[in-house]
């Protein structure tokens, strides 16, 4: 990246992605990124030339055993206290940002406890010289009325912040190191692809750009909160929104791209994936293609009461996907979350054939002029699974070596 990072010791891209926009804006200032080890060992005192040090660790994986998480949380808090004590003048902690684990379900108490145990942390340490961060330069570029003090880090590692514009309106800023999975440019392209009809429920893209090696997008702030549950009515409402997504000429290319990605990432399973997908691929050839959101689950919906009023987080969109794959994702992920099971296990139950799914989506299929025959629904099931696994492999490349994850999500489907 362009920013001047003198010391870079980030074990994972996620930490680096979030830390990069916090590096100094000016090339004559020096930044340092240090990702702590699992023992939360304190960094050595910053060298005199360092203007900004970002130190910490990302959150622990959701399946971390409780005893391990409790120990890690204690070490984390002691380390933050230790860092406060260890820093000598001119260094001082400017901000401590908690890196929450993903909130899979709506449950404030449960999520609070999980955050306490699993959270990571990102500490901004500043030296004696006033140093503007890349994030401040971005805030200036987007017309914000000041520097960004409060933000959260998305699951991919992007900085997410509500920023006040000079005209007093609010906007939603995403920023991350360019070309990383957290790079928000793809999400911005998705928003730009939406027709005006979607403006009432999808964010409007207000701006995008690159500032010193970090990409950013600015979008309108939508009202509402995450819905507590996904009901049949939720799916019916979302299906009406999905009908406003643009269709494309010719059949879906998303399935083929996703299958290609799976075969490359999992070469020893490529032949079995091909066997599973061949009949679905033939059926998809005869179906229209539509834009997909690509990660349509309750965490990316906004609701006011029972009314779904927003869909956010468009980074996994595709212009030519298989119709119905977003709706199946919404339905099946909710089932997986409600029962604590893996996606592959839910797939085996053929959720696309369940009366609840068929009832909630009947209006969608008839609006598209498609009869939801079993062979079409099964093809939607394969397309949905391929997109979800390909998305996971892209976002979390390490899962390809996680035998348990592969068994429950890939082998369970391949049989
Ligand atoms: N345009 C927007 N308007 C209002 N709220 C938004 C907007 N975009 C995102 N949000 C809020 O921020 C949250 C996180 O955003 P997003 O889903 O895009 O990121 P993420 O990487 O999935 O992060 P997280 O793990 O926190 O969900 C959303 O669940 C939503 O509550
Ligand atoms: Mg999200």
GROMACS .gro file of N, CA and C in nm, residues 288-361:
model
  222
  288UNK      N    1  -3.398  -1.795  -1.703
  288UNK     CA    2  -3.349  -1.657  -1.717
  288UNK      C    3  -3.246  -1.629  -1.608
  289UNK      N    4  -3.173  -1.520  -1.620
  289UNK     CA    5  -3.080  -1.487  -1.513
  289UNK      C    6  -3.115  -1.350  -1.454
  290UNK      N    7  -3.091  -1.337  -1.326
  290UNK     CA    8  -3.127  -1.215  -1.255
  290UNK      C    9  -3.008  -1.170  -1.169
  291UNK      N   10  -3.010  -1.043  -1.133
  291UNK     CA   11  -2.907  -0.995  -1.040
  291UNK      C   12  -2.932  -1.058  -0.903
  292UNK      N   13  -2.825  -1.101  -0.836
  292UNK     CA   14  -2.842  -1.151  -0.700
  292UNK      C   15  -2.768  -1.061  -0.602
  293UNK      N   16  -2.819  -1.058  -0.480
  293UNK     CA   17  -2.751  -0.989  -0.372
  293UNK      C   18  -2.632  -1.072  -0.328
  294UNK      N   19  -2.653  -1.201  -0.311
  294UNK     CA   20  -2.543  -1.293  -0.284
  294UNK      C   21  -2.519  -1.323  -0.137
  295UNK      N   22  -2.577  -1.243  -0.049
  295UNK     CA   23  -2.561  -1.273   0.095
  295UNK      C   24  -2.685  -1.224   0.169
  296UNK      N   25  -2.799  -1.267   0.117
  296UNK     CA   26  -2.926  -1.216   0.166
  296UNK      C   27  -2.971  -1.298   0.287
  297UNK      N   28  -2.932  -1.256   0.405
  297UNK     CA   29  -2.976  -1.321   0.529
  297UNK      C   30  -3.020  -1.212   0.626
  298UNK      N   31  -3.074  -1.253   0.741
  298UNK     CA   32  -3.136  -1.153   0.829
  298UNK      C   33  -3.038  -1.043   0.871
  299UNK      N   34  -2.907  -1.075   0.881
  299UNK     CA   35  -2.807  -0.976   0.921
  299UNK      C   36  -2.789  -0.865   0.820
  300UNK      N   37  -2.838  -0.886   0.698
  300UNK     CA   38  -2.825  -0.782   0.596
  300UNK      C   39  -2.960  -0.720   0.559
  301UNK      N   40  -3.061  -0.745   0.644
  301UNK     CA   41  -3.192  -0.683   0.622
  301UNK      C   42  -3.215  -0.576   0.727
  302UNK      N   43  -3.292  -0.478   0.693
  302UNK     CA   44  -3.335  -0.378   0.791
  302UNK      C   45  -3.487  -0.377   0.790
  303UNK      N   46  -3.545  -0.368   0.910
  303UNK     CA   47  -3.691  -0.372   0.920
  303UNK      C   48  -3.739  -0.262   1.013
  304UNK      N   49  -3.859  -0.214   0.986
  304UNK     CA   50  -3.928  -0.124   1.080
  304UNK      C   51  -4.054  -0.198   1.119
  305UNK      N   52  -4.060  -0.247   1.241
  305UNK     CA   53  -4.169  -0.336   1.279
  305UNK      C   54  -4.161  -0.460   1.194
  306UNK      N   55  -4.275  -0.500   1.135
  306UNK     CA   56  -4.275  -0.621   1.053
  306UNK      C   57  -4.239  -0.591   0.908
  307UNK      N   58  -4.218  -0.463   0.878
  307UNK     CA   59  -4.194  -0.427   0.737
  307UNK      C   60  -4.044  -0.426   0.705
  308UNK      N   61  -4.008  -0.502   0.604
  308UNK     CA   62  -3.868  -0.500   0.559
  308UNK      C   63  -3.848  -0.373   0.477
  309UNK      N   64  -3.754  -0.290   0.522
  309UNK     CA   65  -3.740  -0.162   0.453
  309UNK      C   66  -3.599  -0.142   0.396
  310UNK      N   67  -3.509  -0.237   0.416
  310UNK     CA   68  -3.376  -0.216   0.359
  310UNK      C   69  -3.298  -0.344   0.341
  311UNK      N   70  -3.211  -0.345   0.241
  311UNK     CA   71  -3.119  -0.456   0.217
  311UNK      C   72  -2.981  -0.393   0.200
  312UNK      N   73  -2.885  -0.433   0.285
  312UNK     CA   74  -2.751  -0.372   0.280
  312UNK      C   75  -2.645  -0.479   0.251
  313UNK      N   76  -2.520  -0.434   0.237
  313UNK     CA   77  -2.407  -0.526   0.224
  313UNK      C   78  -2.408  -0.600   0.089
  314UNK      N   79  -2.384  -0.526  -0.018
  314UNK     CA   80  -2.399  -0.580  -0.154
  314UNK      C   81  -2.268  -0.634  -0.213
  315UNK      N   82  -2.171  -0.663  -0.129
  315UNK     CA   83  -2.039  -0.704  -0.178
  315UNK      C   84  -2.035  -0.836  -0.252
  316UNK      N   85  -2.137  -0.921  -0.237
  316UNK     CA   86  -2.135  -1.052  -0.303
  316UNK      C   87  -2.230  -1.057  -0.423
  317UNK      N   88  -2.270  -0.943  -0.475
  317UNK     CA   89  -2.369  -0.940  -0.582
  317UNK      C   90  -2.314  -1.003  -0.710
  318UNK      N   91  -2.405  -1.041  -0.798
  318UNK     CA   92  -2.367  -1.091  -0.931
  318UNK      C   93  -2.476  -1.049  -1.028
  319UNK      N   94  -2.440  -1.002  -1.148
  319UNK     CA   95  -2.545  -0.953  -1.240
  319UNK      C   96  -2.625  -1.065  -1.305
  320UNK      N   97  -2.571  -1.189  -1.311
  320UNK     CA   98  -2.639  -1.297  -1.385
  320UNK      C   99  -2.644  -1.423  -1.301
  321UNK      N  100  -2.736  -1.423  -1.206
  321UNK     CA  101  -2.745  -1.538  -1.116
  321UNK      C  102  -2.872  -1.618  -1.144
  322UNK      N  103  -2.886  -1.731  -1.075
  322UNK     CA  104  -3.003  -1.817  -1.093
  322UNK      C  105  -3.119  -1.760  -1.011
  323UNK      N  106  -3.237  -1.742  -1.069
  323UNK     CA  107  -3.347  -1.684  -0.992
  323UNK      C  108  -3.379  -1.768  -0.869
  324UNK      N  109  -3.414  -1.702  -0.763
  324UNK     CA  110  -3.456  -1.773  -0.642
  324UNK      C  111  -3.342  -1.808  -0.548
  325UNK      N  112  -3.215  -1.793  -0.594
  325UNK     CA  113  -3.105  -1.836  -0.506
  325UNK      C  114  -3.093  -1.745  -0.384
  326UNK      N  115  -3.123  -1.615  -0.399
  326UNK     CA  116  -3.122  -1.525  -0.282
  326UNK      C  117  -3.230  -1.566  -0.182
  327UNK      N  118  -3.348  -1.601  -0.234
  327UNK     CA  119  -3.459  -1.633  -0.143
  327UNK      C  120  -3.433  -1.765  -0.070
  328UNK      N  121  -3.373  -1.860  -0.143
  328UNK     CA  122  -3.339  -1.987  -0.077
  328UNK      C  123  -3.232  -1.963   0.030
  329UNK      N  124  -3.140  -1.872   0.002
  329UNK     CA  125  -3.036  -1.839   0.100
  329UNK      C  126  -3.101  -1.785   0.228
  330UNK      N  127  -3.194  -1.692   0.209
  330UNK     CA  128  -3.261  -1.631   0.325
  330UNK      C  129  -3.333  -1.739   0.408
  331UNK      N  130  -3.403  -1.826   0.339
  331UNK     CA  131  -3.481  -1.931   0.406
  331UNK      C  132  -3.388  -2.034   0.474
  332UNK      N  133  -3.289  -2.080   0.401
  332UNK     CA  134  -3.206  -2.190   0.452
  332UNK      C  135  -3.109  -2.145   0.560
  333UNK      N  136  -3.055  -2.022   0.548
  333UNK     CA  137  -2.963  -1.974   0.652
  333UNK      C  138  -3.041  -1.956   0.781
  334UNK      N  139  -3.164  -1.909   0.771
  334UNK     CA  140  -3.246  -1.893   0.892
  334UNK      C  141  -3.267  -2.030   0.959
  335UNK      N  142  -3.291  -2.131   0.876
  335UNK     CA  143  -3.308  -2.267   0.930
  335UNK      C  144  -3.181  -2.315   0.998
  336UNK      N  145  -3.067  -2.290   0.933
  336UNK     CA  146  -2.939  -2.333   0.989
  336UNK      C  147  -2.915  -2.262   1.122
  337UNK      N  148  -2.943  -2.132   1.128
  337UNK     CA  149  -2.917  -2.056   1.250
  337UNK      C  150  -3.012  -2.099   1.361
  338UNK      N  151  -3.139  -2.124   1.325
  338UNK     CA  152  -3.237  -2.160   1.427
  338UNK      C  153  -3.207  -2.297   1.487
  339UNK      N  154  -3.144  -2.385   1.409
  339UNK     CA  155  -3.122  -2.521   1.458
  339UNK      C  156  -2.975  -2.547   1.488
  340UNK      N  157  -2.890  -2.446   1.470
  340UNK     CA  158  -2.747  -2.463   1.501
  340UNK      C  159  -2.679  -2.565   1.411
  341UNK      N  160  -2.728  -2.578   1.288
  341UNK     CA  161  -2.665  -2.676   1.199
  341UNK      C  162  -2.586  -2.609   1.087
  342UNK      N  163  -2.501  -2.689   1.024
  342UNK     CA  164  -2.423  -2.636   0.913
  342UNK      C  165  -2.508  -2.634   0.787
  343UNK      N  166  -2.462  -2.553   0.691
  343UNK     CA  167  -2.535  -2.536   0.565
  343UNK      C  168  -2.552  -2.670   0.492
  344UNK      N  169  -2.445  -2.750   0.488
  344UNK     CA  170  -2.453  -2.878   0.416
  344UNK      C  171  -2.561  -2.968   0.477
  345UNK      N  172  -2.574  -2.962   0.609
  345UNK     CA  173  -2.674  -3.046   0.675
  345UNK      C  174  -2.814  -2.997   0.638
  346UNK      N  175  -2.833  -2.866   0.630
  346UNK     CA  176  -2.963  -2.811   0.591
  346UNK      C  177  -2.990  -2.844   0.444
  347UNK      N  178  -2.887  -2.839   0.361
  347UNK     CA  179  -2.903  -2.867   0.217
  347UNK      C  180  -2.961  -3.007   0.196
  348UNK      N  181  -2.913  -3.101   0.277
  348UNK     CA  182  -2.959  -3.240   0.259
  348UNK      C  183  -3.108  -3.256   0.282
  349UNK      N  184  -3.166  -3.162   0.356
  349UNK     CA  185  -3.312  -3.169   0.379
  349UNK      C  186  -3.391  -3.113   0.262
  350UNK      N  187  -3.321  -3.067   0.160
  350UNK     CA  188  -3.384  -3.007   0.041
  350UNK      C  189  -3.481  -2.894   0.079
  351UNK      N  190  -3.431  -2.789   0.141
  351UNK     CA  191  -3.520  -2.682   0.185
  351UNK      C  192  -3.599  -2.620   0.071
  352UNK      N  193  -3.547  -2.626  -0.053
  352UNK     CA  194  -3.616  -2.568  -0.168
  352UNK      C  195  -3.748  -2.639  -0.198
  353UNK      N  196  -3.762  -2.762  -0.146
  353UNK     CA  197  -3.886  -2.837  -0.174
  353UNK      C  198  -3.984  -2.828  -0.058
  354UNK      N  199  -3.947  -2.757   0.047
  354UNK     CA  200  -4.036  -2.755   0.165
  354UNK      C  201  -4.159  -2.669   0.137
  355UNK      N  202  -4.275  -2.713   0.188
  355UNK     CA  203  -4.398  -2.636   0.164
  355UNK      C  204  -4.384  -2.490   0.209
  356UNK      N  205  -4.311  -2.466   0.320
  356UNK     CA  206  -4.298  -2.327   0.370
  356UNK      C  207  -4.226  -2.241   0.267
  357UNK      N  208  -4.121  -2.295   0.207
  357UNK     CA  209  -4.046  -2.216   0.107
  357UNK      C  210  -4.132  -2.194  -0.018
  358UNK      N  211  -4.201  -2.302  -0.061
  358UNK     CA  212  -4.281  -2.291  -0.184
  358UNK      C  213  -4.394  -2.190  -0.167
  359UNK      N  214  -4.455  -2.194  -0.047
  359UNK     CA  215  -4.565  -2.101  -0.023
  359UNK      C  216  -4.516  -1.955  -0.022
  360UNK      N  217  -4.403  -1.934   0.047
  360UNK     CA  218  -4.352  -1.797   0.061
  360UNK      C  219  -4.302  -1.741  -0.071
  361UNK      N  220  -4.266  -1.829  -0.167
  361UNK     CA  221  -4.206  -1.780  -0.292
  361UNK      C  222  -4.298  -1.796  -0.413
   0.00000   0.00000   0.00000
